[in-house]
PDB file of N, CA, C and O in Angstrom:
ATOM      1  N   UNK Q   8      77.602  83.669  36.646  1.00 78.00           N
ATOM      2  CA  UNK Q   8      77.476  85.102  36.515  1.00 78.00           C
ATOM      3  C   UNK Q   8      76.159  85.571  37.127  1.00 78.00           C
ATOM      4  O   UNK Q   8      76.040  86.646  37.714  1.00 78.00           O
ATOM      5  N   UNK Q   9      75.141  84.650  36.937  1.00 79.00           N
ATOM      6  CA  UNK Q   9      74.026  84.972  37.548  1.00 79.00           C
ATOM      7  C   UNK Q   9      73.337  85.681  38.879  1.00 79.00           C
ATOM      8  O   UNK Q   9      72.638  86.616  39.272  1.00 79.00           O
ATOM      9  N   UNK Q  10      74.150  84.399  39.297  1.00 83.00           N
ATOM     10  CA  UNK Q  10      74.535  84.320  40.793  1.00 83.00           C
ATOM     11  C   UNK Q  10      74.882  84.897  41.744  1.00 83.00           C
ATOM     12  O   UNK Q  10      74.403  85.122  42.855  1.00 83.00           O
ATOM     13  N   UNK Q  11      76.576  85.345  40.763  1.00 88.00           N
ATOM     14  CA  UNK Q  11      77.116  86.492  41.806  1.00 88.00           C
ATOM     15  C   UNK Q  11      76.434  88.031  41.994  1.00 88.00           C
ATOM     16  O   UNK Q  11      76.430  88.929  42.836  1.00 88.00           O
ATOM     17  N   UNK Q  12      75.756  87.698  40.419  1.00 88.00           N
ATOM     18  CA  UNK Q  12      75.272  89.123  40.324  1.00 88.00           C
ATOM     19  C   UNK Q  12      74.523  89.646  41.344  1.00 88.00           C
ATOM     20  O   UNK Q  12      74.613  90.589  42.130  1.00 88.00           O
ATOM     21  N   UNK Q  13      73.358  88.295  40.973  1.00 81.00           N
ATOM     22  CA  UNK Q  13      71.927  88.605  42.364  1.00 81.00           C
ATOM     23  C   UNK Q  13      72.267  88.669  43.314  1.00 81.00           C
ATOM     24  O   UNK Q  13      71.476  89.207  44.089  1.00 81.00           O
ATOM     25  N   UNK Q  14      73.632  88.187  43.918  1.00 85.00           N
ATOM     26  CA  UNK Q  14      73.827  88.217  45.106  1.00 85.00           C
ATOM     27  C   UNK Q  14      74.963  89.456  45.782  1.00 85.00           C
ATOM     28  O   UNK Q  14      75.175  89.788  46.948  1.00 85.00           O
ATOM     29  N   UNK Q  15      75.450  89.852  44.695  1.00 91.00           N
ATOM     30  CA  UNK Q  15      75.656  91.427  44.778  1.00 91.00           C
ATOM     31  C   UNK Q  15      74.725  92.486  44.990  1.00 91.00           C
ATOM     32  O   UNK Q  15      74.761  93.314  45.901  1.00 91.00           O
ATOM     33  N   UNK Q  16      73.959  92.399  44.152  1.00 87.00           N
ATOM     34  CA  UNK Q  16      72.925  92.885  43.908  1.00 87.00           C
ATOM     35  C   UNK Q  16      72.150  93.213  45.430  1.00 87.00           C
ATOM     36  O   UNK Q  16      72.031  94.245  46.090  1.00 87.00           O
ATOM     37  N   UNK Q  17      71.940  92.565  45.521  1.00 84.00           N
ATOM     38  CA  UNK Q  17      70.777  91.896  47.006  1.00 84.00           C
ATOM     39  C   UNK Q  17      71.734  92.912  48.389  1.00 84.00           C
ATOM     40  O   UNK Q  17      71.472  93.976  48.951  1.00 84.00           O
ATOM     41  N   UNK Q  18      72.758  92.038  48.496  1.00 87.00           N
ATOM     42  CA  UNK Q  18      73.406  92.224  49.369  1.00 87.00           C
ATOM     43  C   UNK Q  18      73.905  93.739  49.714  1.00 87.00           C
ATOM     44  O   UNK Q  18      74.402  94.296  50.693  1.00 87.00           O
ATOM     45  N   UNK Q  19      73.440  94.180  48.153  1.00 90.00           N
ATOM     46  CA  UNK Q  19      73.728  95.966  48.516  1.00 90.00           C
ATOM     47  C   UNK Q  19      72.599  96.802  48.646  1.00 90.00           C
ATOM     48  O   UNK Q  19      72.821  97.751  49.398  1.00 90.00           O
ATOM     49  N   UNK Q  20      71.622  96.775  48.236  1.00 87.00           N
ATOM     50  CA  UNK Q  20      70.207  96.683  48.595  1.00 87.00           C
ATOM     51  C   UNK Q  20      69.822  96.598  49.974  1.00 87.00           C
ATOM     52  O   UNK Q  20      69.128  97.447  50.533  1.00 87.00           O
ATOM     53  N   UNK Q  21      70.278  95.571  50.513  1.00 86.00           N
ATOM     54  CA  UNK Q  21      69.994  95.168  51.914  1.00 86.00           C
ATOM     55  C   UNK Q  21      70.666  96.030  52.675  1.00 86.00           C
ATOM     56  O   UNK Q  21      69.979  96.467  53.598  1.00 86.00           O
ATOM     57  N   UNK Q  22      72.253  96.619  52.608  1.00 88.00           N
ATOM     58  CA  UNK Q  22      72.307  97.408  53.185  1.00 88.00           C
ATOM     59  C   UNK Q  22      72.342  98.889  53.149  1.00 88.00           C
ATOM     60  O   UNK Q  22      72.808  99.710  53.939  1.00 88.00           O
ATOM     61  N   UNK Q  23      71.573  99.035  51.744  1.00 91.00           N
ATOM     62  CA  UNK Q  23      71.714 100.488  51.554  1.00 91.00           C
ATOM     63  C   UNK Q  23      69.839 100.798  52.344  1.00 91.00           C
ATOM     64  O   UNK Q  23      69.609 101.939  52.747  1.00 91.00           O
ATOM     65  N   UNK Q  24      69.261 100.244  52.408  1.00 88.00           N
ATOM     66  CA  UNK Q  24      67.853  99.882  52.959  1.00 88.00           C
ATOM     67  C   UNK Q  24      67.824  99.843  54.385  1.00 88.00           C
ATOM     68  O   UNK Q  24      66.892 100.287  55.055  1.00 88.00           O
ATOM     69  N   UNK Q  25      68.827  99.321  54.830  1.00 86.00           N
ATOM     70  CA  UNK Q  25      69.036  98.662  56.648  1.00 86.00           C
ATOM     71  C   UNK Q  25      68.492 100.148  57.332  1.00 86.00           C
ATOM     72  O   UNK Q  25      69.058 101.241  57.362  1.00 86.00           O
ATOM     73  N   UNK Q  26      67.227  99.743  57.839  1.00 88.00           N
ATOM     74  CA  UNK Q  26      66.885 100.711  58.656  1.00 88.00           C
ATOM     75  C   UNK Q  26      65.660 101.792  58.468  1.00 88.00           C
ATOM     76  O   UNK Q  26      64.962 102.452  59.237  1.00 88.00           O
ATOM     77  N   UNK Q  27      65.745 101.658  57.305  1.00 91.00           N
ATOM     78  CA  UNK Q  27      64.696 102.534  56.341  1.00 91.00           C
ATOM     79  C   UNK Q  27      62.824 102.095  56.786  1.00 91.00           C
ATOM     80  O   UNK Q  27      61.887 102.890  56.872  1.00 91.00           O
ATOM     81  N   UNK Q  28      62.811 101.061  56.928  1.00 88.00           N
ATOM     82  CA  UNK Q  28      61.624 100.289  56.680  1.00 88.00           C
ATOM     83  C   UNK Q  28      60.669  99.700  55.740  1.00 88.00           C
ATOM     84  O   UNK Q  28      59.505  99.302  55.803  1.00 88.00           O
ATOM     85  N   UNK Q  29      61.745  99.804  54.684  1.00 88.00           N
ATOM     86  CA  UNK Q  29      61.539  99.616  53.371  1.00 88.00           C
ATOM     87  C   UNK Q  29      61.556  97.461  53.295  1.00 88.00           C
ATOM     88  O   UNK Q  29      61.533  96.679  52.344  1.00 88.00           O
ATOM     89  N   UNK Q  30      61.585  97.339  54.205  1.00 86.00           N
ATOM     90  CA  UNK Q  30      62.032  95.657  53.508  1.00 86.00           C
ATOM     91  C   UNK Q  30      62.104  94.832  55.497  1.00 86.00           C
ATOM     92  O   UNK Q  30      62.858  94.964  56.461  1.00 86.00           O
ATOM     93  N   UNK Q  31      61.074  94.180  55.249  1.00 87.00           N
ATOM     94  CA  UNK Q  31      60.946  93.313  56.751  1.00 87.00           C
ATOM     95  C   UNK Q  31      62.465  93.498  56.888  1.00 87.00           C
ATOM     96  O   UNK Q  31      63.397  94.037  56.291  1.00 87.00           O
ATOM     97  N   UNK Q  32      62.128  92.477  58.423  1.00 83.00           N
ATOM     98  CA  UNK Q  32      63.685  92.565  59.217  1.00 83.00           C
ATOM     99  C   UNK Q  32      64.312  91.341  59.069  1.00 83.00           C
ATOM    100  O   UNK Q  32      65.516  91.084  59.052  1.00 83.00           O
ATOM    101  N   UNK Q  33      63.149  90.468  58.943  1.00 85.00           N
ATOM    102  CA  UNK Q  33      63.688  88.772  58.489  1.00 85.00           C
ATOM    103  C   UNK Q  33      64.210  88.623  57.313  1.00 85.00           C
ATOM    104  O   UNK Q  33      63.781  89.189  56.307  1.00 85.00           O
ATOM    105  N   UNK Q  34      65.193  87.836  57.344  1.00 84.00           N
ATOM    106  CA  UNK Q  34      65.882  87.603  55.973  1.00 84.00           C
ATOM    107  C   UNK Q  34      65.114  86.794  55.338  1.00 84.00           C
ATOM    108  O   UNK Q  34      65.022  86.903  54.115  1.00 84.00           O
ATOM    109  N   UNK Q  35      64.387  85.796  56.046  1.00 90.00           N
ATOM    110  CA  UNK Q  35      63.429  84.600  55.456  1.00 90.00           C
ATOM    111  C   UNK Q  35      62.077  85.764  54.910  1.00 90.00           C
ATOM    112  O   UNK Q  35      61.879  85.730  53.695  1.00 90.00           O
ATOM    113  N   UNK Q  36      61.579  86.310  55.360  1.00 91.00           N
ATOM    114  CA  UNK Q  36      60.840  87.149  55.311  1.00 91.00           C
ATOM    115  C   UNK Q  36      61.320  88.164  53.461  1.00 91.00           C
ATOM    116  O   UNK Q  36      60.743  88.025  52.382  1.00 91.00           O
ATOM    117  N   UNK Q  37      61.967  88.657  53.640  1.00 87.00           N
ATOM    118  CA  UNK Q  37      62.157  89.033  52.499  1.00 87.00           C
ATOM    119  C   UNK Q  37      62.845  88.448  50.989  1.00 87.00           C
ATOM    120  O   UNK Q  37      62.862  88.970  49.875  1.00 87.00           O
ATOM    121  N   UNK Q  38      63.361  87.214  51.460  1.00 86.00           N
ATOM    122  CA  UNK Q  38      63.357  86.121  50.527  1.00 86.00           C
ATOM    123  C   UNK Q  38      61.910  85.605  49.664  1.00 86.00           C
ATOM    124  O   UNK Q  38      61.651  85.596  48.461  1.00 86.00           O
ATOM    125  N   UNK Q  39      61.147  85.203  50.839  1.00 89.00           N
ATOM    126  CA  UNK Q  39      59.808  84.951  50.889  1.00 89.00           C
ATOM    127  C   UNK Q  39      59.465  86.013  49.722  1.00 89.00           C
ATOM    128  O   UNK Q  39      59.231  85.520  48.618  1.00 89.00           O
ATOM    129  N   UNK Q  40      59.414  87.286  49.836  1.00 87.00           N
ATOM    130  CA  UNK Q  40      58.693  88.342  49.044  1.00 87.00           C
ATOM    131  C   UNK Q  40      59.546  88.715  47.825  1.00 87.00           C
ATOM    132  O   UNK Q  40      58.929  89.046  46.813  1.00 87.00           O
ATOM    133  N   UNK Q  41      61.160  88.703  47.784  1.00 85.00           N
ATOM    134  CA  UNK Q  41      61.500  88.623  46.239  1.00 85.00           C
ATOM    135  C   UNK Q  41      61.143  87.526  45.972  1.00 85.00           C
ATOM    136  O   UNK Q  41      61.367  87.740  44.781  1.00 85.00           O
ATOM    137  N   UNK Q  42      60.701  86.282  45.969  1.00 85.00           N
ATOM    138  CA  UNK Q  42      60.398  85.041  45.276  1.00 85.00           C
ATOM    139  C   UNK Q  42      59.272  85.587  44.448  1.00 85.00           C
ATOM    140  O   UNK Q  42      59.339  85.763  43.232  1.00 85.00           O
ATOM    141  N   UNK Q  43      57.623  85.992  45.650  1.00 89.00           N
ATOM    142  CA  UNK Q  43      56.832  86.296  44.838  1.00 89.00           C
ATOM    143  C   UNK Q  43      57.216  87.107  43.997  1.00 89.00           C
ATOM    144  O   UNK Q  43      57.032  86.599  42.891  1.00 89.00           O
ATOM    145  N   UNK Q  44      57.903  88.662  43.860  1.00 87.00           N
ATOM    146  CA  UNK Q  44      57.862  89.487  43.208  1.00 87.00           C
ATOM    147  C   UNK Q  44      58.479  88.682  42.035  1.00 87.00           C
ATOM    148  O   UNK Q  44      57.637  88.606  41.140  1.00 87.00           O
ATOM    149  N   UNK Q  45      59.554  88.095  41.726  1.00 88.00           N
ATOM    150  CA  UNK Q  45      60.221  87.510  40.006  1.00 88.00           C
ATOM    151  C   UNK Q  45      58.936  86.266  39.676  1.00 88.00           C
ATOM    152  O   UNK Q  45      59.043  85.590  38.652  1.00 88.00           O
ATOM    153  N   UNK Q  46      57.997  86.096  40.430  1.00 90.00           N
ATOM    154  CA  UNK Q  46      57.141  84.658  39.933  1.00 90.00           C
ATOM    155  C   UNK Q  46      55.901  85.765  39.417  1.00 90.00           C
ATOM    156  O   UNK Q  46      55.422  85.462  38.324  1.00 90.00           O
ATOM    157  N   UNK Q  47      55.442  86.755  39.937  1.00 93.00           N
ATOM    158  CA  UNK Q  47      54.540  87.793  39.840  1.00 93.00           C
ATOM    159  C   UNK Q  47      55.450  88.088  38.351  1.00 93.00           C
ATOM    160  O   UNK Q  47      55.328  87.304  37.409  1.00 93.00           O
ATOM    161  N   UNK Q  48      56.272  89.181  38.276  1.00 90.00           N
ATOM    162  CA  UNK Q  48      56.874  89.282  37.264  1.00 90.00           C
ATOM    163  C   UNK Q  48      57.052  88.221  35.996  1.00 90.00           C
ATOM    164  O   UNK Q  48      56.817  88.554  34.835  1.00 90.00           O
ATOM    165  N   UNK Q  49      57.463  87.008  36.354  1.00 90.00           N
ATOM    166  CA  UNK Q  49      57.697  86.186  35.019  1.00 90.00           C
ATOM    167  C   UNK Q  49      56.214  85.511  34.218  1.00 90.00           C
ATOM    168  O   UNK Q  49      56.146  85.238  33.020  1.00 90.00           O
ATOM    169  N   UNK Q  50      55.031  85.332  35.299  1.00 94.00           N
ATOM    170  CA  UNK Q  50      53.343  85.287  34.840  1.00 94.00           C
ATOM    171  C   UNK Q  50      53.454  86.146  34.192  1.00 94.00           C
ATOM    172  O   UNK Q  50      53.823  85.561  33.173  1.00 94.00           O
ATOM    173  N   UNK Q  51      53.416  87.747  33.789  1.00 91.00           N
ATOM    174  CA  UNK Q  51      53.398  88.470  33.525  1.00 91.00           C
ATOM    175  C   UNK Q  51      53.865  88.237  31.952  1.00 91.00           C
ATOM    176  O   UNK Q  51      53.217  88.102  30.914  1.00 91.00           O
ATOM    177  N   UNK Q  52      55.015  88.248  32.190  1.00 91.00           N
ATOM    178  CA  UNK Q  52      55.782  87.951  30.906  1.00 91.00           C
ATOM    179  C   UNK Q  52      55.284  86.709  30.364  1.00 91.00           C
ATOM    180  O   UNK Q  52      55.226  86.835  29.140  1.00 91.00           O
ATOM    181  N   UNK Q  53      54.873  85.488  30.757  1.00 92.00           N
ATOM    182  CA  UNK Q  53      54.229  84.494  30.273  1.00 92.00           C
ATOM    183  C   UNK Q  53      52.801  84.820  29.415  1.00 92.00           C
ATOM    184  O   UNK Q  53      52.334  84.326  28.389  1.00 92.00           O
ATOM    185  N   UNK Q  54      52.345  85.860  30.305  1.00 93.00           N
ATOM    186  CA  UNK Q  54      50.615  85.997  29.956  1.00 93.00           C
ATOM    187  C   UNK Q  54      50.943  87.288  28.418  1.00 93.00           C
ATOM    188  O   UNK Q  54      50.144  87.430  27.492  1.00 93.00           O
ATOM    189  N   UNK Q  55      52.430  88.132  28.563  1.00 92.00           N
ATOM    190  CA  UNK Q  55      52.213  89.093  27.669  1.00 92.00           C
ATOM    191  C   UNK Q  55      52.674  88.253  26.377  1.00 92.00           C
ATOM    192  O   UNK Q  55      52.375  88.756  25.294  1.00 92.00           O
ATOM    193  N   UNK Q  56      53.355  87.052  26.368  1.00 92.00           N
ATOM    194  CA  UNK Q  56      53.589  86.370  25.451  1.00 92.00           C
ATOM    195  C   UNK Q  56      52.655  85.707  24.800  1.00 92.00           C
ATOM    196  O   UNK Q  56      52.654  85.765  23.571  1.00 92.00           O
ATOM    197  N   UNK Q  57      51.588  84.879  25.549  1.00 91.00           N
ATOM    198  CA  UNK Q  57      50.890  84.231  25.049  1.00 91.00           C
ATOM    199  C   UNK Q  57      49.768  85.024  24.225  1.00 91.00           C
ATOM    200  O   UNK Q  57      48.965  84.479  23.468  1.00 91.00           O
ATOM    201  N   UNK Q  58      49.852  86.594  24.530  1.00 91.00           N
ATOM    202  CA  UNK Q  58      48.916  87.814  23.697  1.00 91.00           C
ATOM    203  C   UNK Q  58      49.782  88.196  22.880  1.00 91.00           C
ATOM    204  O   UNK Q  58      49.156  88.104  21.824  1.00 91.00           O
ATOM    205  N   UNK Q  59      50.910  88.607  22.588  1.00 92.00           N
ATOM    206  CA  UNK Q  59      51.554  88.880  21.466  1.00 92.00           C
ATOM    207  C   UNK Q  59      52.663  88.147  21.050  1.00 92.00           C
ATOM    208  O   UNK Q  59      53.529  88.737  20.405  1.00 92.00           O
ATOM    209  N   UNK Q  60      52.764  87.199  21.254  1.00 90.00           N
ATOM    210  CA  UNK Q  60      54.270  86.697  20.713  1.00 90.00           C
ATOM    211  C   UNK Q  60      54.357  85.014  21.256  1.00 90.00           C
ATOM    212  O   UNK Q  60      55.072  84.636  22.184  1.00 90.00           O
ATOM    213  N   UNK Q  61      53.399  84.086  20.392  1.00 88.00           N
ATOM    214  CA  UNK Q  61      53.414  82.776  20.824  1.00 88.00           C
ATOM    215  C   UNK Q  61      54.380  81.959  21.244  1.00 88.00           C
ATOM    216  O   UNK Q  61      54.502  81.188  22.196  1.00 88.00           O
ATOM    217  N   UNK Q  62      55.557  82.536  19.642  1.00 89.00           N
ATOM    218  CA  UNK Q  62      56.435  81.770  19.763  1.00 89.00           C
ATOM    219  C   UNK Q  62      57.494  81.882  20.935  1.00 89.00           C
ATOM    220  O   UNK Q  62      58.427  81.080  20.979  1.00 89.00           O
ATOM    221  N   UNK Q  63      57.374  82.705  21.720  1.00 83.00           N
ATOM    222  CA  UNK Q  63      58.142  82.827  22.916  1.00 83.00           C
ATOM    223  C   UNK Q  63      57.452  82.112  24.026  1.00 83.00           C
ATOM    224  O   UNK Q  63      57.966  82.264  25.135  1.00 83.00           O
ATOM    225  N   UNK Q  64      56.697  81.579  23.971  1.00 90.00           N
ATOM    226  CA  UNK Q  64      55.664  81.459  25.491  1.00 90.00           C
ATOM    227  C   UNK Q  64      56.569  80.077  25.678  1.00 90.00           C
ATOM    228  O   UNK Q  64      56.040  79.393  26.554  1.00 90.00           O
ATOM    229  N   UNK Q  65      57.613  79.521  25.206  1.00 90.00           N
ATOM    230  CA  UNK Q  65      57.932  78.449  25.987  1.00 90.00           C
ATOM    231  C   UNK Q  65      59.704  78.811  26.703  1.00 90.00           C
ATOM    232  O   UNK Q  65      60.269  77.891  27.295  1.00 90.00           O
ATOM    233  N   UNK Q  66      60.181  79.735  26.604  1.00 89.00           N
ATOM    234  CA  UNK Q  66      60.748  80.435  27.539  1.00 89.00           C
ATOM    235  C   UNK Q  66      60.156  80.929  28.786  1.00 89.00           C
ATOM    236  O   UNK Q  66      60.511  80.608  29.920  1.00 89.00           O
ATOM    237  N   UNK Q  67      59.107  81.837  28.429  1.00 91.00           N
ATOM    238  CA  UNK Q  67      58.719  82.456  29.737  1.00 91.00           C
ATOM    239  C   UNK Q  67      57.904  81.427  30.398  1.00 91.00           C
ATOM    240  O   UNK Q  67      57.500  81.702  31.528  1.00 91.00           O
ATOM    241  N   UNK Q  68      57.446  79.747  29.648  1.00 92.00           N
ATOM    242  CA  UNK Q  68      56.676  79.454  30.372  1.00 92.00           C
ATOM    243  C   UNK Q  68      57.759  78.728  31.559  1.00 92.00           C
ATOM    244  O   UNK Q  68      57.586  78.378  32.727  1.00 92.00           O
ATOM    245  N   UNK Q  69      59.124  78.692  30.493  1.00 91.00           N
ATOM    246  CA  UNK Q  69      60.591  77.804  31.443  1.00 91.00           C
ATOM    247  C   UNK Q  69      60.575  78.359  32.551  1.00 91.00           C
ATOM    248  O   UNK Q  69      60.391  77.702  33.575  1.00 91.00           O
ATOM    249  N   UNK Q  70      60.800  79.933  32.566  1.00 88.00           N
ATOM    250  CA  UNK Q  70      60.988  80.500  33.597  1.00 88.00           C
ATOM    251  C   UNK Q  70      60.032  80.909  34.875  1.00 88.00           C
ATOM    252  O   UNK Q  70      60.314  81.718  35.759  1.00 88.00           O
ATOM    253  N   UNK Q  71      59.063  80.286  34.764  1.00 91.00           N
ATOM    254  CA  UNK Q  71      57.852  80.237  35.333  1.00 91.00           C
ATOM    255  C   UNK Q  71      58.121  79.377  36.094  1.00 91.00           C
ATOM    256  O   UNK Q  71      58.000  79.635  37.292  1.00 91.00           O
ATOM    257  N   UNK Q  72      58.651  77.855  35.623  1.00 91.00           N
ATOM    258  CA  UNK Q  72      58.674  77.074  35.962  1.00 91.00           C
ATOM    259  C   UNK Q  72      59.798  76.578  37.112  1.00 91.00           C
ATOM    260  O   UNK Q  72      59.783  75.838  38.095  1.00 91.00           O
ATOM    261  N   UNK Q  73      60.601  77.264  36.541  1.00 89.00           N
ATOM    262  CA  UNK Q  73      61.966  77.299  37.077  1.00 89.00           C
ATOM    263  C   UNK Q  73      61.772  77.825  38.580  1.00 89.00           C
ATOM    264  O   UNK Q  73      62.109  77.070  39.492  1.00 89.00           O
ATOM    265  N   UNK Q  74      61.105  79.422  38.952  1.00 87.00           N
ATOM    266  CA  UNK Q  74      60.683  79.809  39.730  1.00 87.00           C
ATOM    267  C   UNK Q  74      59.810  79.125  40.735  1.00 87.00           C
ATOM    268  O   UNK Q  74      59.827  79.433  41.927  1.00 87.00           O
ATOM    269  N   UNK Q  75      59.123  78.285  40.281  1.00 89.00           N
ATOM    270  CA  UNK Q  75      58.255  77.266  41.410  1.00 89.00           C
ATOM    271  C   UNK Q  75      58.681  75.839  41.673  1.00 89.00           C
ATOM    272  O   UNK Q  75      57.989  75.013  42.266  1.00 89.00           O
ATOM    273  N   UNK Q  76      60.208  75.572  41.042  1.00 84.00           N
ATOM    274  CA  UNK Q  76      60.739  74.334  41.419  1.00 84.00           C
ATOM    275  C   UNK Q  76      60.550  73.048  41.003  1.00 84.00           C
ATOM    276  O   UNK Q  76      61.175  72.130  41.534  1.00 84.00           O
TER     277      UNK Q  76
END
């Protein structure tokens, strides 16, 4: 479900965008930059856990992890 989603997702994005200049022209290129943006995002959520809510920090730290392979 994940999967198809993001990749729905993406794929409509990409062409509701095509042209705009909103999003490089390389596909590698903007792969490259949603990666950072959900690894930027899930630190985030790691760092707001470890300030309010301990017992979660080993989810967000999963997904941290998950993100860098």
């Amino acid at each position: 479900w994940y999967t198809a989603t993001l990749t729905a997702f993406l794929q409509g994005y990409r062409e509701a965008t095509e042209g705009l200049g909103l999003l490089p022209d390389d596909n590698m290129a903007i792969d490259r930059l949603l990666g950072f943006y959900l690894l930027e995002k899930a630190v985030n959520e790691l760092s707001y856990e470890l300030n309010h809510r301990q017992e979660c920090v080993g989810s967000a730290l999963s997904g941290v992890m998950e993100l860098l392979g």
